[in-house]
Amino acid sequence: GLAAVDDYGPGVAGLARLNREVTYQYFVNSMWKKITSPEQRGSVAPGLVYQEIMSYLKGSAEAIASPMGHLSLSAYLTLGRKRAPNFSEEVRGKLVWPIFERYERLKRQEWRYDLLDLVGHIYREMAASSYSGTPIHALYRDEVQDFTQGELLLDIAVAADPNTLFYCGDTAQTIARGIGFRFTDICTLFFE
């Protein structure tokens, strides 16, 4: 399981064991009706909200590096339509953000985690103490369009030289649920 701090609930010495992952199927089948009203369900598809959470609210490079593990509301609202094309700024603030807050609350109540909680935890730990494992001299990743910025940021963090990373993929094909991918985002990761 993933060790987490007090805000995930009571535990031994303030730690809880989160050992149940929230997958796309679990999000849709078990959480969606609990975190949305009938009006919200009628106006937005669960897949688009899941993508918004995984790719932007929690999966963007800024979110992964944040101590909170997600974007703040103000940072989320400033994402442009080019970068996060699913919703307008108004819909993000009035519809998606409240659903996201209820998702996070329910996830903690159920002692669950999602992939981006894990990725963020690993990234922030490595940022605090740097990577000291076996040097990675070359890394080849296919189907790069199926990964979030946060996951790709881990590649950069463990690579001895980020110039030895080789990414390839197909912009017309995304297999992973909840991923909003643009190849230009990879360029941004390397420049920053």
JSON list of C-alpha atoms in Angstrom, two decimals:
[
{"chain": "A", "resi": 1, "resn": "GLY", "atom": "CA", "xyz": [0.00, 0.00, 0.00]},
{"chain": "A", "resi": 2, "resn": "LEU", "atom": "CA", "xyz": [0.88, 3.65, -0.21]},
{"chain": "A", "resi": 3, "resn": "ALA", "atom": "CA", "xyz": [1.74, 5.41, 3.04]},
{"chain": "A", "resi": 4, "resn": "ALA", "atom": "CA", "xyz": [-0.11, 8.67, 3.37]},
{"chain": "A", "resi": 5, "resn": "VAL", "atom": "CA", "xyz": [-0.37, 11.50, 5.85]},
{"chain": "A", "resi": 6, "resn": "ASP", "atom": "CA", "xyz": [-3.11, 12.31, 8.34]},
{"chain": "A", "resi": 7, "resn": "ASP", "atom": "CA", "xyz": [-5.63, 13.75, 5.88]},
{"chain": "A", "resi": 8, "resn": "TYR", "atom": "CA", "xyz": [-6.30, 10.23, 4.61]},
{"chain": "A", "resi": 9, "resn": "GLY", "atom": "CA", "xyz": [-7.73, 9.18, 7.96]},
{"chain": "A", "resi": 10, "resn": "PRO", "atom": "CA", "xyz": [-6.58, 7.76, 11.27]},
{"chain": "A", "resi": 11, "resn": "GLY", "atom": "CA", "xyz": [-3.69, 5.36, 11.37]},
{"chain": "A", "resi": 12, "resn": "VAL", "atom": "CA", "xyz": [-0.69, 4.27, 13.35]},
{"chain": "A", "resi": 13, "resn": "ALA", "atom": "CA", "xyz": [1.46, 7.33, 14.06]},
{"chain": "A", "resi": 14, "resn": "GLY", "atom": "CA", "xyz": [-0.62, 9.36, 11.60]},
{"chain": "A", "resi": 15, "resn": "LEU", "atom": "CA", "xyz": [-0.11, 6.99, 8.68]},
{"chain": "A", "resi": 16, "resn": "ALA", "atom": "CA", "xyz": [-2.78, 5.08, 6.81]},
{"chain": "A", "resi": 17, "resn": "ARG", "atom": "CA", "xyz": [-2.43, 2.15, 4.44]},
{"chain": "A", "resi": 18, "resn": "LEU", "atom": "CA", "xyz": [-4.14, 2.87, 1.16]},
{"chain": "A", "resi": 19, "resn": "ASN", "atom": "CA", "xyz": [-4.32, -0.42, -0.64]},
{"chain": "A", "resi": 20, "resn": "ARG", "atom": "CA", "xyz": [-7.23, -0.11, -3.04]},
{"chain": "A", "resi": 21, "resn": "GLU", "atom": "CA", "xyz": [-6.69, 1.69, -6.32]},
{"chain": "A", "resi": 22, "resn": "VAL", "atom": "CA", "xyz": [-9.34, 3.77, -8.02]},
{"chain": "A", "resi": 23, "resn": "THR", "atom": "CA", "xyz": [-9.41, 2.62, -11.64]},
{"chain": "A", "resi": 24, "resn": "TYR", "atom": "CA", "xyz": [-11.51, 4.10, -14.42]},
{"chain": "A", "resi": 25, "resn": "GLN", "atom": "CA", "xyz": [-14.03, 1.28, -14.03]},
{"chain": "A", "resi": 26, "resn": "TYR", "atom": "CA", "xyz": [-14.30, 1.85, -10.28]},
{"chain": "A", "resi": 27, "resn": "PHE", "atom": "CA", "xyz": [-14.66, 5.60, -10.82]},
{"chain": "A", "resi": 28, "resn": "VAL", "atom": "CA", "xyz": [-17.55, 5.13, -13.25]},
{"chain": "A", "resi": 29, "resn": "ASN", "atom": "CA", "xyz": [-19.31, 2.17, -11.64]},
{"chain": "A", "resi": 30, "resn": "SER", "atom": "CA", "xyz": [-18.89, 2.89, -7.93]},
{"chain": "A", "resi": 31, "resn": "MET", "atom": "CA", "xyz": [-18.05, 6.55, -7.42]},
{"chain": "A", "resi": 32, "resn": "TRP", "atom": "CA", "xyz": [-19.76, 8.56, -10.15]},
{"chain": "A", "resi": 33, "resn": "LYS", "atom": "CA", "xyz": [-23.28, 8.53, -8.70]},
{"chain": "A", "resi": 34, "resn": "LYS", "atom": "CA", "xyz": [-21.94, 9.32, -5.23]},
{"chain": "A", "resi": 35, "resn": "ILE", "atom": "CA", "xyz": [-19.97, 12.39, -6.31]},
{"chain": "A", "resi": 36, "resn": "THR", "atom": "CA", "xyz": [-22.44, 13.92, -8.77]},
{"chain": "A", "resi": 37, "resn": "SER", "atom": "CA", "xyz": [-26.01, 15.15, -8.68]},
{"chain": "A", "resi": 38, "resn": "PRO", "atom": "CA", "xyz": [-28.55, 14.02, -11.31]},
{"chain": "A", "resi": 39, "resn": "GLU", "atom": "CA", "xyz": [-28.19, 17.44, -12.99]},
{"chain": "A", "resi": 40, "resn": "GLN", "atom": "CA", "xyz": [-24.41, 17.07, -13.17]},
{"chain": "A", "resi": 41, "resn": "ARG", "atom": "CA", "xyz": [-24.69, 13.54, -14.57]},
{"chain": "A", "resi": 42, "resn": "GLY", "atom": "CA", "xyz": [-27.03, 14.88, -17.26]},
{"chain": "A", "resi": 43, "resn": "SER", "atom": "CA", "xyz": [-24.60, 17.58, -18.34]},
{"chain": "A", "resi": 44, "resn": "VAL", "atom": "CA", "xyz": [-21.20, 15.88, -18.27]},
{"chain": "A", "resi": 45, "resn": "ALA", "atom": "CA", "xyz": [-19.84, 12.45, -19.14]},
{"chain": "A", "resi": 46, "resn": "PRO", "atom": "CA", "xyz": [-17.86, 10.58, -16.46]},
{"chain": "A", "resi": 47, "resn": "GLY", "atom": "CA", "xyz": [-15.07, 9.79, -18.92]},
{"chain": "A", "resi": 48, "resn": "LEU", "atom": "CA", "xyz": [-14.40, 13.46, -19.61]},
{"chain": "A", "resi": 49, "resn": "VAL", "atom": "CA", "xyz": [-14.32, 14.31, -15.91]},
{"chain": "A", "resi": 50, "resn": "TYR", "atom": "CA", "xyz": [-12.00, 11.36, -15.22]},
{"chain": "A", "resi": 51, "resn": "GLN", "atom": "CA", "xyz": [-9.71, 12.57, -18.00]},
{"chain": "A", "resi": 52, "resn": "GLU", "atom": "CA", "xyz": [-9.77, 16.08, -16.55]},
{"chain": "A", "resi": 53, "resn": "ILE", "atom": "CA", "xyz": [-8.75, 14.73, -13.12]},
{"chain": "A", "resi": 54, "resn": "MET", "atom": "CA", "xyz": [-6.06, 12.34, -14.32]},
{"chain": "A", "resi": 55, "resn": "SER", "atom": "CA", "xyz": [-4.52, 14.45, -17.08]},
{"chain": "A", "resi": 56, "resn": "TYR", "atom": "CA", "xyz": [-4.81, 17.99, -15.81]},
{"chain": "A", "resi": 57, "resn": "LEU", "atom": "CA", "xyz": [-5.91, 18.36, -12.18]},
{"chain": "A", "resi": 58, "resn": "LYS", "atom": "CA", "xyz": [-3.56, 15.62, -10.92]},
{"chain": "A", "resi": 59, "resn": "GLY", "atom": "CA", "xyz": [-1.48, 14.45, -13.89]},
{"chain": "A", "resi": 60, "resn": "SER", "atom": "CA", "xyz": [0.03, 17.69, -15.17]},
{"chain": "A", "resi": 61, "resn": "ALA", "atom": "CA", "xyz": [3.65, 18.47, -14.34]},
{"chain": "A", "resi": 62, "resn": "GLU", "atom": "CA", "xyz": [2.55, 21.39, -12.15]},
{"chain": "A", "resi": 63, "resn": "ALA", "atom": "CA", "xyz": [0.13, 19.17, -10.22]},
{"chain": "A", "resi": 64, "resn": "ILE", "atom": "CA", "xyz": [2.67, 16.39, -9.64]},
{"chain": "A", "resi": 65, "resn": "ALA", "atom": "CA", "xyz": [5.24, 18.88, -8.31]},
{"chain": "A", "resi": 66, "resn": "SER", "atom": "CA", "xyz": [2.68, 20.56, -6.04]},
{"chain": "A", "resi": 67, "resn": "PRO", "atom": "CA", "xyz": [2.76, 19.67, -2.33]},
{"chain": "A", "resi": 68, "resn": "MET", "atom": "CA", "xyz": [-1.03, 19.17, -2.57]},
{"chain": "A", "resi": 69, "resn": "GLY", "atom": "CA", "xyz": [-0.65, 16.66, -5.40]},
{"chain": "A", "resi": 70, "resn": "HIS", "atom": "CA", "xyz": [-3.10, 18.57, -7.57]},
{"chain": "A", "resi": 71, "resn": "LEU", "atom": "CA", "xyz": [-3.61, 21.97, -9.12]},
{"chain": "A", "resi": 72, "resn": "SER", "atom": "CA", "xyz": [-5.21, 24.71, -7.07]},
{"chain": "A", "resi": 73, "resn": "LEU", "atom": "CA", "xyz": [-8.54, 25.99, -8.33]},
{"chain": "A", "resi": 74, "resn": "SER", "atom": "CA", "xyz": [-6.93, 29.17, -9.66]},
{"chain": "A", "resi": 75, "resn": "ALA", "atom": "CA", "xyz": [-4.19, 27.24, -11.50]},
{"chain": "A", "resi": 76, "resn": "TYR", "atom": "CA", "xyz": [-6.79, 24.86, -12.92]},
{"chain": "A", "resi": 77, "resn": "LEU", "atom": "CA", "xyz": [-8.95, 27.71, -14.17]},
{"chain": "A", "resi": 78, "resn": "THR", "atom": "CA", "xyz": [-6.01, 29.32, -15.99]},
{"chain": "A", "resi": 79, "resn": "LEU", "atom": "CA", "xyz": [-5.36, 26.25, -18.17]},
{"chain": "A", "resi": 80, "resn": "GLY", "atom": "CA", "xyz": [-6.15, 27.23, -21.72]},
{"chain": "A", "resi": 81, "resn": "ARG", "atom": "CA", "xyz": [-8.58, 25.42, -24.00]},
{"chain": "A", "resi": 82, "resn": "LYS", "atom": "CA", "xyz": [-5.64, 24.38, -26.17]},
{"chain": "A", "resi": 83, "resn": "ARG", "atom": "CA", "xyz": [-4.00, 22.52, -23.30]},
{"chain": "A", "resi": 84, "resn": "ALA", "atom": "CA", "xyz": [-7.17, 21.20, -21.64]},
{"chain": "A", "resi": 85, "resn": "PRO", "atom": "CA", "xyz": [-9.84, 21.24, -24.37]},
{"chain": "A", "resi": 86, "resn": "ASN", "atom": "CA", "xyz": [-12.69, 19.36, -22.66]},
{"chain": "A", "resi": 87, "resn": "PHE", "atom": "CA", "xyz": [-14.31, 22.25, -20.77]},
{"chain": "A", "resi": 88, "resn": "SER", "atom": "CA", "xyz": [-14.48, 26.02, -20.73]},
{"chain": "A", "resi": 89, "resn": "GLU", "atom": "CA", "xyz": [-13.09, 27.90, -17.73]},
{"chain": "A", "resi": 90, "resn": "GLU", "atom": "CA", "xyz": [-16.64, 28.47, -16.46]},
{"chain": "A", "resi": 91, "resn": "VAL", "atom": "CA", "xyz": [-17.57, 24.77, -16.64]},
{"chain": "A", "resi": 92, "resn": "ARG", "atom": "CA", "xyz": [-14.29, 23.81, -14.97]},
{"chain": "A", "resi": 93, "resn": "GLY", "atom": "CA", "xyz": [-15.02, 26.09, -12.02]},
{"chain": "A", "resi": 94, "resn": "LYS", "atom": "CA", "xyz": [-18.73, 25.47, -11.59]},
{"chain": "A", "resi": 95, "resn": "LEU", "atom": "CA", "xyz": [-19.00, 21.80, -12.54]},
{"chain": "A", "resi": 96, "resn": "VAL", "atom": "CA", "xyz": [-15.72, 19.90, -12.73]},
{"chain": "A", "resi": 97, "resn": "TRP", "atom": "CA", "xyz": [-13.95, 21.36, -9.67]},
{"chain": "A", "resi": 98, "resn": "PRO", "atom": "CA", "xyz": [-16.78, 20.51, -7.21]},
{"chain": "A", "resi": 99, "resn": "ILE", "atom": "CA", "xyz": [-16.94, 16.97, -8.61]},
{"chain": "A", "resi": 100, "resn": "PHE", "atom": "CA", "xyz": [-13.15, 16.70, -8.21]},
{"chain": "A", "resi": 101, "resn": "GLU", "atom": "CA", "xyz": [-13.38, 17.82, -4.56]},
{"chain": "A", "resi": 102, "resn": "ARG", "atom": "CA", "xyz": [-16.09, 15.22, -3.83]},
{"chain": "A", "resi": 103, "resn": "TYR", "atom": "CA", "xyz": [-14.00, 12.58, -5.65]},
{"chain": "A", "resi": 104, "resn": "GLU", "atom": "CA", "xyz": [-10.97, 13.31, -3.47]},
{"chain": "A", "resi": 105, "resn": "ARG", "atom": "CA", "xyz": [-13.10, 13.30, -0.31]},
{"chain": "A", "resi": 106, "resn": "LEU", "atom": "CA", "xyz": [-14.80, 9.98, -1.15]},
{"chain": "A", "resi": 107, "resn": "LYS", "atom": "CA", "xyz": [-11.48, 8.44, -2.14]},
{"chain": "A", "resi": 108, "resn": "ARG", "atom": "CA", "xyz": [-10.02, 9.32, 1.27]},
{"chain": "A", "resi": 109, "resn": "GLN", "atom": "CA", "xyz": [-13.13, 8.07, 3.08]},
{"chain": "A", "resi": 110, "resn": "GLU", "atom": "CA", "xyz": [-12.82, 4.74, 1.29]},
{"chain": "A", "resi": 111, "resn": "TRP", "atom": "CA", "xyz": [-9.05, 4.55, 1.99]},
{"chain": "A", "resi": 112, "resn": "ARG", "atom": "CA", "xyz": [-8.29, 4.46, -1.72]},
{"chain": "A", "resi": 113, "resn": "TYR", "atom": "CA", "xyz": [-5.67, 6.02, -3.96]},
{"chain": "A", "resi": 114, "resn": "ASP", "atom": "CA", "xyz": [-5.38, 6.61, -7.67]},
{"chain": "A", "resi": 115, "resn": "LEU", "atom": "CA", "xyz": [-2.38, 6.22, -9.94]},
{"chain": "A", "resi": 116, "resn": "LEU", "atom": "CA", "xyz": [-1.54, 9.93, -9.75]},
{"chain": "A", "resi": 117, "resn": "ASP", "atom": "CA", "xyz": [-1.42, 9.81, -5.93]},
{"chain": "A", "resi": 118, "resn": "LEU", "atom": "CA", "xyz": [1.30, 7.18, -6.30]},
{"chain": "A", "resi": 119, "resn": "VAL", "atom": "CA", "xyz": [3.16, 8.99, -9.09]},
{"chain": "A", "resi": 120, "resn": "GLY", "atom": "CA", "xyz": [3.01, 12.27, -7.18]},
{"chain": "A", "resi": 121, "resn": "HIS", "atom": "CA", "xyz": [4.22, 10.66, -3.97]},
{"chain": "A", "resi": 122, "resn": "ILE", "atom": "CA", "xyz": [7.22, 9.08, -5.74]},
{"chain": "A", "resi": 123, "resn": "TYR", "atom": "CA", "xyz": [8.05, 12.29, -7.62]},
{"chain": "A", "resi": 124, "resn": "ARG", "atom": "CA", "xyz": [7.89, 14.51, -4.52]},
{"chain": "A", "resi": 125, "resn": "GLU", "atom": "CA", "xyz": [10.01, 12.04, -2.52]},
{"chain": "A", "resi": 126, "resn": "MET", "atom": "CA", "xyz": [12.61, 11.98, -5.29]},
{"chain": "A", "resi": 127, "resn": "ALA", "atom": "CA", "xyz": [12.56, 15.78, -5.56]},
{"chain": "A", "resi": 128, "resn": "ALA", "atom": "CA", "xyz": [13.21, 16.06, -1.81]},
{"chain": "A", "resi": 129, "resn": "SER", "atom": "CA", "xyz": [16.04, 13.52, -1.67]},
{"chain": "A", "resi": 130, "resn": "SER", "atom": "CA", "xyz": [17.02, 13.07, -5.35]},
{"chain": "A", "resi": 131, "resn": "TYR", "atom": "CA", "xyz": [17.20, 9.78, -7.18]},
{"chain": "A", "resi": 132, "resn": "SER", "atom": "CA", "xyz": [19.96, 7.52, -5.86]},
{"chain": "A", "resi": 133, "resn": "GLY", "atom": "CA", "xyz": [19.11, 4.24, -7.57]},
{"chain": "A", "resi": 134, "resn": "THR", "atom": "CA", "xyz": [20.84, 2.53, -10.46]},
{"chain": "A", "resi": 135, "resn": "PRO", "atom": "CA", "xyz": [21.66, 5.14, -13.12]},
{"chain": "A", "resi": 136, "resn": "ILE", "atom": "CA", "xyz": [19.34, 4.97, -16.11]},
{"chain": "A", "resi": 137, "resn": "HIS", "atom": "CA", "xyz": [21.52, 5.67, -19.14]},
{"chain": "A", "resi": 138, "resn": "ALA", "atom": "CA", "xyz": [18.84, 5.17, -21.79]},
{"chain": "A", "resi": 139, "resn": "LEU", "atom": "CA", "xyz": [15.09, 4.79, -21.68]},
{"chain": "A", "resi": 140, "resn": "TYR", "atom": "CA", "xyz": [12.82, 3.91, -24.59]},
{"chain": "A", "resi": 141, "resn": "ARG", "atom": "CA", "xyz": [9.07, 4.41, -24.17]},
{"chain": "A", "resi": 142, "resn": "ASP", "atom": "CA", "xyz": [6.54, 3.41, -26.81]},
{"chain": "A", "resi": 143, "resn": "GLU", "atom": "CA", "xyz": [2.86, 4.41, -26.75]},
{"chain": "A", "resi": 144, "resn": "VAL", "atom": "CA", "xyz": [3.88, 7.63, -24.99]},
{"chain": "A", "resi": 145, "resn": "GLN", "atom": "CA", "xyz": [0.42, 9.04, -25.67]},
{"chain": "A", "resi": 146, "resn": "ASP", "atom": "CA", "xyz": [-0.93, 6.73, -22.94]},
{"chain": "A", "resi": 147, "resn": "PHE", "atom": "CA", "xyz": [1.01, 8.46, -20.15]},
{"chain": "A", "resi": 148, "resn": "THR", "atom": "CA", "xyz": [0.36, 11.64, -18.19]},
{"chain": "A", "resi": 149, "resn": "GLN", "atom": "CA", "xyz": [2.87, 14.46, -17.92]},
{"chain": "A", "resi": 150, "resn": "GLY", "atom": "CA", "xyz": [3.46, 13.38, -14.32]},
{"chain": "A", "resi": 151, "resn": "GLU", "atom": "CA", "xyz": [4.43, 9.85, -15.33]},
{"chain": "A", "resi": 152, "resn": "LEU", "atom": "CA", "xyz": [6.81, 11.19, -17.98]},
{"chain": "A", "resi": 153, "resn": "LEU", "atom": "CA", "xyz": [8.29, 13.57, -15.43]},
{"chain": "A", "resi": 154, "resn": "LEU", "atom": "CA", "xyz": [9.41, 10.50, -13.47]},
{"chain": "A", "resi": 155, "resn": "ASP", "atom": "CA", "xyz": [11.38, 9.36, -16.53]},
{"chain": "A", "resi": 156, "resn": "ILE", "atom": "CA", "xyz": [13.21, 12.68, -16.61]},
{"chain": "A", "resi": 157, "resn": "ALA", "atom": "CA", "xyz": [13.87, 12.51, -12.87]},
{"chain": "A", "resi": 158, "resn": "VAL", "atom": "CA", "xyz": [15.55, 9.09, -13.02]},
{"chain": "A", "resi": 159, "resn": "ALA", "atom": "CA", "xyz": [17.46, 9.54, -16.29]},
{"chain": "A", "resi": 160, "resn": "ALA", "atom": "CA", "xyz": [21.18, 10.19, -15.88]},
{"chain": "A", "resi": 161, "resn": "ASP", "atom": "CA", "xyz": [20.84, 12.44, -18.94]},
{"chain": "A", "resi": 162, "resn": "PRO", "atom": "CA", "xyz": [17.34, 13.42, -20.12]},
{"chain": "A", "resi": 163, "resn": "ASN", "atom": "CA", "xyz": [18.73, 13.64, -23.67]},
{"chain": "A", "resi": 164, "resn": "THR", "atom": "CA", "xyz": [18.93, 9.82, -23.67]},
{"chain": "A", "resi": 165, "resn": "LEU", "atom": "CA", "xyz": [15.15, 9.40, -23.40]},
{"chain": "A", "resi": 166, "resn": "PHE", "atom": "CA", "xyz": [13.48, 8.13, -26.56]},
{"chain": "A", "resi": 167, "resn": "TYR", "atom": "CA", "xyz": [9.72, 8.55, -26.83]},
{"chain": "A", "resi": 168, "resn": "CYS", "atom": "CA", "xyz": [7.47, 7.43, -29.65]},
{"chain": "A", "resi": 169, "resn": "GLY", "atom": "CA", "xyz": [3.75, 7.10, -30.08]},
{"chain": "A", "resi": 170, "resn": "ASP", "atom": "CA", "xyz": [0.72, 7.86, -32.19]},
{"chain": "A", "resi": 171, "resn": "THR", "atom": "CA", "xyz": [-1.30, 11.02, -31.62]},
{"chain": "A", "resi": 172, "resn": "ALA", "atom": "CA", "xyz": [-4.29, 9.45, -33.34]},
{"chain": "A", "resi": 173, "resn": "GLN", "atom": "CA", "xyz": [-4.44, 6.56, -30.88]},
{"chain": "A", "resi": 174, "resn": "THR", "atom": "CA", "xyz": [-4.99, 6.63, -27.13]},
{"chain": "A", "resi": 175, "resn": "ILE", "atom": "CA", "xyz": [-5.67, 3.35, -25.37]},
{"chain": "A", "resi": 176, "resn": "ALA", "atom": "CA", "xyz": [-5.43, 4.41, -21.73]},
{"chain": "A", "resi": 177, "resn": "ARG", "atom": "CA", "xyz": [-8.58, 5.86, -20.20]},
{"chain": "A", "resi": 178, "resn": "GLY", "atom": "CA", "xyz": [-8.34, 9.35, -18.79]},
{"chain": "A", "resi": 179, "resn": "ILE", "atom": "CA", "xyz": [-5.34, 10.57, -20.74]},
{"chain": "A", "resi": 180, "resn": "GLY", "atom": "CA", "xyz": [-5.43, 13.88, -22.58]},
{"chain": "A", "resi": 181, "resn": "PHE", "atom": "CA", "xyz": [-2.14, 13.88, -24.45]},
{"chain": "A", "resi": 182, "resn": "ARG", "atom": "CA", "xyz": [-0.34, 16.37, -26.67]},
{"chain": "A", "resi": 183, "resn": "PHE", "atom": "CA", "xyz": [3.18, 15.82, -27.99]},
{"chain": "A", "resi": 184, "resn": "THR", "atom": "CA", "xyz": [3.89, 19.51, -27.36]},
{"chain": "A", "resi": 185, "resn": "ASP", "atom": "CA", "xyz": [3.55, 18.78, -23.64]},
{"chain": "A", "resi": 186, "resn": "ILE", "atom": "CA", "xyz": [6.68, 16.61, -23.84]},
{"chain": "A", "resi": 187, "resn": "CYS", "atom": "CA", "xyz": [8.64, 19.56, -25.23]},
{"chain": "A", "resi": 188, "resn": "THR", "atom": "CA", "xyz": [7.42, 21.67, -22.33]},
{"chain": "A", "resi": 189, "resn": "LEU", "atom": "CA", "xyz": [8.64, 19.08, -19.82]},
{"chain": "A", "resi": 190, "resn": "PHE", "atom": "CA", "xyz": [12.13, 19.10, -21.32]},
{"chain": "A", "resi": 191, "resn": "PHE", "atom": "CA", "xyz": [12.37, 22.88, -21.53]},
{"chain": "A", "resi": 192, "resn": "GLU", "atom": "CA", "xyz": [11.23, 23.36, -17.94]}
]
